[in-house]
Each structure stands twice: as C-alpha cells, then as structure tokens.
PDB file of C-alpha atoms in Angstrom:
ATOM      1  CA  UNK A   1       9.532  34.148  32.789  1.00  0.00           C
ATOM      2  CA  UNK A   2       6.799  36.443  33.786  1.00  0.00           C
ATOM      3  CA  UNK A   3       8.237  39.430  31.913  1.00  0.00           C
ATOM      4  CA  UNK A   4       9.422  37.311  28.847  1.00  0.00           C
ATOM      5  CA  UNK A   5       5.842  36.493  28.418  1.00  0.00           C
ATOM      6  CA  UNK A   6       4.410  40.004  29.093  1.00  0.00           C
ATOM      7  CA  UNK A   7       6.849  41.358  26.558  1.00  0.00           C
ATOM      8  CA  UNK A   8       6.610  38.929  23.706  1.00  0.00           C
ATOM      9  CA  UNK A   9       3.730  36.961  24.338  1.00  0.00           C
ATOM     10  CA  UNK A  10       1.322  38.698  21.990  1.00  0.00           C
ATOM     11  CA  UNK A  11       3.605  39.450  19.056  1.00  0.00           C
ATOM     12  CA  UNK A  12       4.886  35.707  19.057  1.00  0.00           C
ATOM     13  CA  UNK A  13       1.134  34.688  19.035  1.00  0.00           C
ATOM     14  CA  UNK A  14       0.490  36.874  16.175  1.00  0.00           C
ATOM     15  CA  UNK A  15       3.254  35.296  14.407  1.00  0.00           C
ATOM     16  CA  UNK A  16       2.347  31.673  15.197  1.00  0.00           C
ATOM     17  CA  UNK A  17      -1.337  32.026  13.976  1.00  0.00           C
ATOM     18  CA  UNK A  18      -0.022  32.927  10.671  1.00  0.00           C
ATOM     19  CA  UNK A  19       2.182  29.791  10.931  1.00  0.00           C
ATOM     20  CA  UNK A  20      -0.879  27.685  11.948  1.00  0.00           C
ATOM     21  CA  UNK A  21      -3.286  28.940   9.580  1.00  0.00           C
ATOM     22  CA  UNK A  22      -5.640  30.860  12.244  1.00  0.00           C
ATOM     23  CA  UNK A  23      -5.832  27.609  14.541  1.00  0.00           C
ATOM     24  CA  UNK A  24      -5.851  29.469  17.702  1.00  0.00           C
ATOM     25  CA  UNK A  25      -5.651  26.538  20.146  1.00  0.00           C
ATOM     26  CA  UNK A  26      -2.573  24.978  18.336  1.00  0.00           C
ATOM     27  CA  UNK A  27      -1.046  28.530  18.099  1.00  0.00           C
ATOM     28  CA  UNK A  28      -1.564  29.120  21.839  1.00  0.00           C
ATOM     29  CA  UNK A  29      -0.125  25.608  22.407  1.00  0.00           C
ATOM     30  CA  UNK A  30       2.975  26.342  20.387  1.00  0.00           C
ATOM     31  CA  UNK A  31       3.654  29.539  22.257  1.00  0.00           C
ATOM     32  CA  UNK A  32       3.602  27.862  25.712  1.00  0.00           C
ATOM     33  CA  UNK A  33       6.019  25.293  24.317  1.00  0.00           C
ATOM     34  CA  UNK A  34       8.010  28.068  22.995  1.00  0.00           C
ATOM     35  CA  UNK A  35       8.091  29.800  26.427  1.00  0.00           C
ATOM     36  CA  UNK A  36       8.805  26.604  28.245  1.00  0.00           C
ATOM     37  CA  UNK A  37      11.984  26.188  25.916  1.00  0.00           C
ATOM     38  CA  UNK A  38      13.037  29.594  26.422  1.00  0.00           C
ATOM     39  CA  UNK A  39      12.833  28.797  30.446  1.00  0.00           C
ATOM     40  CA  UNK A  40      14.734  25.689  29.975  1.00  0.00           C
ATOM     41  CA  UNK A  41      17.476  27.747  27.947  1.00  0.00           C
ATOM     42  CA  UNK A  42      17.378  30.890  29.846  1.00  0.00           C
ATOM     43  CA  UNK A  43      21.129  30.235  30.626  1.00  0.00           C
ATOM     44  CA  UNK A  44      21.830  30.279  26.809  1.00  0.00           C
ATOM     45  CA  UNK A  45      20.044  33.567  26.089  1.00  0.00           C
ATOM     46  CA  UNK A  46      21.615  36.710  25.639  1.00  0.00           C
ATOM     47  CA  UNK A  47      20.271  39.147  28.357  1.00  0.00           C
ATOM     48  CA  UNK A  48      21.722  42.234  26.436  1.00  0.00           C
ATOM     49  CA  UNK A  49      20.219  41.332  23.059  1.00  0.00           C
ATOM     50  CA  UNK A  50      17.959  44.327  21.832  1.00  0.00           C
ATOM     51  CA  UNK A  51      15.159  41.654  21.440  1.00  0.00           C
ATOM     52  CA  UNK A  52      14.551  37.978  22.086  1.00  0.00           C
ATOM     53  CA  UNK A  53      11.744  37.775  19.464  1.00  0.00           C
ATOM     54  CA  UNK A  54      13.725  36.384  16.840  1.00  0.00           C
ATOM     55  CA  UNK A  55      14.822  33.731  18.930  1.00  0.00           C
ATOM     56  CA  UNK A  56      11.390  32.772  20.116  1.00  0.00           C
ATOM     57  CA  UNK A  57      10.070  33.124  16.498  1.00  0.00           C
ATOM     58  CA  UNK A  58      12.475  30.571  15.267  1.00  0.00           C
ATOM     59  CA  UNK A  59      11.548  28.020  17.859  1.00  0.00           C
ATOM     60  CA  UNK A  60       8.130  28.642  17.652  1.00  0.00           C
ATOM     61  CA  UNK A  61       8.505  27.996  13.754  1.00  0.00           C
ATOM     62  CA  UNK A  62      10.381  24.710  14.508  1.00  0.00           C
ATOM     63  CA  UNK A  63       7.605  23.667  16.893  1.00  0.00           C
ATOM     64  CA  UNK A  64       5.294  24.120  14.005  1.00  0.00           C
ATOM     65  CA  UNK A  65       7.268  22.422  11.392  1.00  0.00           C
ATOM     66  CA  UNK A  66       7.672  19.311  13.877  1.00  0.00           C
ATOM     67  CA  UNK A  67       3.875  19.050  14.676  1.00  0.00           C
ATOM     68  CA  UNK A  68       3.089  19.419  10.982  1.00  0.00           C
ATOM     69  CA  UNK A  69       5.697  16.393  10.346  1.00  0.00           C
ATOM     70  CA  UNK A  70       4.184  14.405  13.209  1.00  0.00           C
ATOM     71  CA  UNK A  71       0.538  14.713  11.888  1.00  0.00           C
ATOM     72  CA  UNK A  72       1.644  14.065   8.428  1.00  0.00           C
ATOM     73  CA  UNK A  73       3.682  10.836   9.420  1.00  0.00           C
ATOM     74  CA  UNK A  74       0.406   9.153  11.077  1.00  0.00           C
ATOM     75  CA  UNK A  75      -2.232   8.012   9.087  1.00  0.00           C
ATOM     76  CA  UNK A  76      -5.505   9.834   9.009  1.00  0.00           C
ATOM     77  CA  UNK A  77      -7.678   9.273  11.698  1.00  0.00           C
ATOM     78  CA  UNK A  78     -11.089   8.002  10.997  1.00  0.00           C
ATOM     79  CA  UNK A  79     -13.067  10.111  13.294  1.00  0.00           C
ATOM     80  CA  UNK A  80     -15.107   9.758  16.497  1.00  0.00           C
ATOM     81  CA  UNK A  81     -18.235   8.077  15.296  1.00  0.00           C
ATOM     82  CA  UNK A  82     -18.378   4.549  16.567  1.00  0.00           C
ATOM     83  CA  UNK A  83     -17.765   1.465  14.287  1.00  0.00           C
ATOM     84  CA  UNK A  84     -21.429   0.087  14.912  1.00  0.00           C
ATOM     85  CA  UNK A  85     -22.859   2.923  13.080  1.00  0.00           C
ATOM     86  CA  UNK A  86     -20.986   1.872   9.959  1.00  0.00           C
ATOM     87  CA  UNK A  87     -23.251  -0.067   7.233  1.00  0.00           C
ATOM     88  CA  UNK A  88     -22.020  -3.628   6.418  1.00  0.00           C
ATOM     89  CA  UNK A  89     -23.558  -4.935   3.136  1.00  0.00           C
ATOM     90  CA  UNK A  90     -25.421  -8.190   4.503  1.00  0.00           C
ATOM     91  CA  UNK A  91     -27.060  -9.023   1.106  1.00  0.00           C
ATOM     92  CA  UNK A  92     -30.440  -7.904   2.267  1.00  0.00           C
ATOM     93  CA  UNK A  93     -31.045  -5.217  -0.261  1.00  0.00           C
ATOM     94  CA  UNK A  94     -29.812  -7.214  -3.212  1.00  0.00           C
ATOM     95  CA  UNK A  95     -32.248  -9.815  -2.267  1.00  0.00           C
ATOM     96  CA  UNK A  96     -34.962  -7.207  -1.907  1.00  0.00           C
ATOM     97  CA  UNK A  97     -34.228  -5.810  -5.316  1.00  0.00           C
ATOM     98  CA  UNK A  98     -34.296  -9.077  -7.053  1.00  0.00           C
ATOM     99  CA  UNK A  99     -37.637  -9.866  -5.394  1.00  0.00           C
ATOM    100  CA  UNK A 100     -39.068  -6.424  -6.665  1.00  0.00           C
ATOM    101  CA  UNK A 101     -37.789  -7.034 -10.005  1.00  0.00           C
ATOM    102  CA  UNK A 102     -39.151 -10.448 -10.232  1.00  0.00           C
ATOM    103  CA  UNK A 103     -42.548  -9.138  -9.452  1.00  0.00           C
ATOM    104  CA  UNK A 104     -42.463  -6.225 -12.007  1.00  0.00           C
ATOM    105  CA  UNK A 105     -41.372  -8.954 -14.629  1.00  0.00           C
ATOM    106  CA  UNK A 106     -44.202 -10.905 -13.810  1.00  0.00           C
ATOM    107  CA  UNK A 107     -46.635  -7.864 -14.522  1.00  0.00           C
ATOM    108  CA  UNK A 108     -45.135  -7.825 -18.230  1.00  0.00           C
ATOM    109  CA  UNK A 109     -46.630  -9.636 -21.134  1.00  0.00           C
ATOM    110  CA  UNK A 110     -45.133 -13.264 -22.071  1.00  0.00           C
ATOM    111  CA  UNK A 111     -43.609 -11.387 -25.100  1.00  0.00           C
ATOM    112  CA  UNK A 112     -41.988  -8.740 -23.314  1.00  0.00           C
ATOM    113  CA  UNK A 113     -40.698 -11.204 -20.583  1.00  0.00           C
ATOM    114  CA  UNK A 114     -39.317 -13.535 -23.204  1.00  0.00           C
ATOM    115  CA  UNK A 115     -37.323 -10.993 -25.027  1.00  0.00           C
ATOM    116  CA  UNK A 116     -35.807  -9.612 -21.976  1.00  0.00           C
ATOM    117  CA  UNK A 117     -34.842 -12.970 -20.862  1.00  0.00           C
ATOM    118  CA  UNK A 118     -33.057 -13.461 -24.101  1.00  0.00           C
ATOM    119  CA  UNK A 119     -31.453 -10.188 -24.516  1.00  0.00           C
ATOM    120  CA  UNK A 120     -30.560  -9.109 -20.812  1.00  0.00           C
ATOM    121  CA  UNK A 121     -30.100 -12.349 -18.732  1.00  0.00           C
ATOM    122  CA  UNK A 122     -29.115 -14.641 -21.219  1.00  0.00           C
ATOM    123  CA  UNK A 123     -26.736 -11.789 -22.501  1.00  0.00           C
ATOM    124  CA  UNK A 124     -27.647 -12.460 -26.436  1.00  0.00           C
ATOM    125  CA  UNK A 125     -27.246 -10.195 -29.160  1.00  0.00           C
ATOM    126  CA  UNK A 126     -30.394  -8.793 -31.044  1.00  0.00           C
ATOM    127  CA  UNK A 127     -29.787 -11.176 -34.021  1.00  0.00           C
ATOM    128  CA  UNK A 128     -28.850 -14.109 -31.577  1.00  0.00           C
ATOM    129  CA  UNK A 129     -32.523 -13.312 -29.750  1.00  0.00           C
ATOM    130  CA  UNK A 130     -34.249 -13.235 -33.031  1.00  0.00           C
ATOM    131  CA  UNK A 131     -33.184 -16.488 -34.361  1.00  0.00           C
ATOM    132  CA  UNK A 132     -33.682 -18.313 -31.097  1.00  0.00           C
ATOM    133  CA  UNK A 133     -37.202 -16.718 -30.870  1.00  0.00           C
ATOM    134  CA  UNK A 134     -37.997 -17.124 -34.534  1.00  0.00           C
ATOM    135  CA  UNK A 135     -39.112 -13.707 -35.051  1.00  0.00           C
ATOM    136  CA  UNK A 136     -37.528 -10.706 -37.041  1.00  0.00           C
ATOM    137  CA  UNK A 137     -34.628  -8.626 -35.669  1.00  0.00           C
ATOM    138  CA  UNK A 138     -36.912  -5.475 -35.830  1.00  0.00           C
ATOM    139  CA  UNK A 139     -39.443  -6.964 -33.713  1.00  0.00           C
ATOM    140  CA  UNK A 140     -36.881  -8.003 -31.072  1.00  0.00           C
ATOM    141  CA  UNK A 141     -35.630  -4.309 -31.159  1.00  0.00           C
ATOM    142  CA  UNK A 142     -39.249  -2.826 -30.787  1.00  0.00           C
ATOM    143  CA  UNK A 143     -40.325  -5.506 -28.043  1.00  0.00           C
ATOM    144  CA  UNK A 144     -37.137  -4.790 -26.063  1.00  0.00           C
ATOM    145  CA  UNK A 145     -37.730  -1.071 -26.101  1.00  0.00           C
ATOM    146  CA  UNK A 146     -41.768  -1.236 -25.006  1.00  0.00           C
ATOM    147  CA  UNK A 147     -40.353  -4.100 -22.222  1.00  0.00           C
ATOM    148  CA  UNK A 148     -38.247  -1.829 -20.818  1.00  0.00           C
ATOM    149  CA  UNK A 149     -40.786   0.904 -20.792  1.00  0.00           C
ATOM    150  CA  UNK A 150     -43.449  -1.483 -19.197  1.00  0.00           C
ATOM    151  CA  UNK A 151     -40.721  -2.735 -16.790  1.00  0.00           C
ATOM    152  CA  UNK A 152     -39.915   0.962 -15.623  1.00  0.00           C
ATOM    153  CA  UNK A 153     -43.540   1.655 -15.261  1.00  0.00           C
ATOM    154  CA  UNK A 154     -44.027  -1.824 -13.137  1.00  0.00           C
ATOM    155  CA  UNK A 155     -40.798  -0.832 -10.788  1.00  0.00           C
ATOM    156  CA  UNK A 156     -42.161   2.685 -10.275  1.00  0.00           C
ATOM    157  CA  UNK A 157     -45.640   1.375  -9.163  1.00  0.00           C
ATOM    158  CA  UNK A 158     -43.536  -0.691  -6.853  1.00  0.00           C
ATOM    159  CA  UNK A 159     -41.858   2.397  -5.298  1.00  0.00           C
ATOM    160  CA  UNK A 160     -38.504   1.919  -7.196  1.00  0.00           C
ATOM    161  CA  UNK A 161     -37.342   5.039  -8.646  1.00  0.00           C
ATOM    162  CA  UNK A 162     -34.621   5.354 -11.446  1.00  0.00           C
TER     163      UNK A 162
END
C-alpha cells in the first residue's frame, strides 16, 4: 500500500483536484478513499498491469460523482449562524413608522392634510376628491403636489430619508 501511494498518490491527487474544482480537502479525502478501496480490492488488481492509474482514476471519479449526488440530494444548509440572530417582524417598526408619519402629517396645513386624506388614505380619485371637497380638480392636483413636498420635508426633519 505504501508503494501504491508513493507511485500514484501525486498524479491521482492532481487528477482529483480537477474533478473537485480545486477543492484540496475534498480531493485529499477522495484520494484517501480511493486508496482504501484499492487496499480492499488488492486481490482483484492485476499486479502485472503497466499502470494502476486508470483503475484508480475511475474509482476516484466515481467517488466524486457519488459525493456530488449526495450533496445535491440534500436540501441546502442554512449556515452556522444561530437562529436567535434572525430578525422576526414584531410590528414595532410598522408602529414607529405610523407614529412618525402621523406626526409629519400634523405639521402640514389643514388644506394639505385634507387633500392627502381624500386621495391617499381614502383612495379617491382626483375627480372624486374635488367633488367631495368642493374645489376644482386643478386645485386638488396642485395641493397634492405641494402636500407631498411638504410631507417629505416634514419626514426628513424627523430623520426619515427616501
């Protein structure tokens, strides 16, 4: 066995490194398993053969294929990080966001709050909001535009960035 490893170890490792995509640890494991199988099958090996490398290469290639199939058959591992570090939505961020938006809305003029309430929060079209508020459609459009600009400034003052 020592002689077999001395003669074929390096060429077999070079061959297996190509099969494993350069993964040296995996390649060394494959070479070791190949040598173990050669030792177990020593009675079947032809000691008069010019080279045992073709037989060893075939065994190594089959080991690599089996390893790949085994890895592909199992689901992907999640990693080593503990589960307690995973973020779980608890609703706190949504609550804080709604408080900040509510405060920012209070900073707007009553006309701007009113038009945003009708168009965004009650999901009414510009025409419906104009009828409901009793103002022209163009006025609703311009108030929405300026209300959104004012809301953006109010949110930025509270540390919210777009």
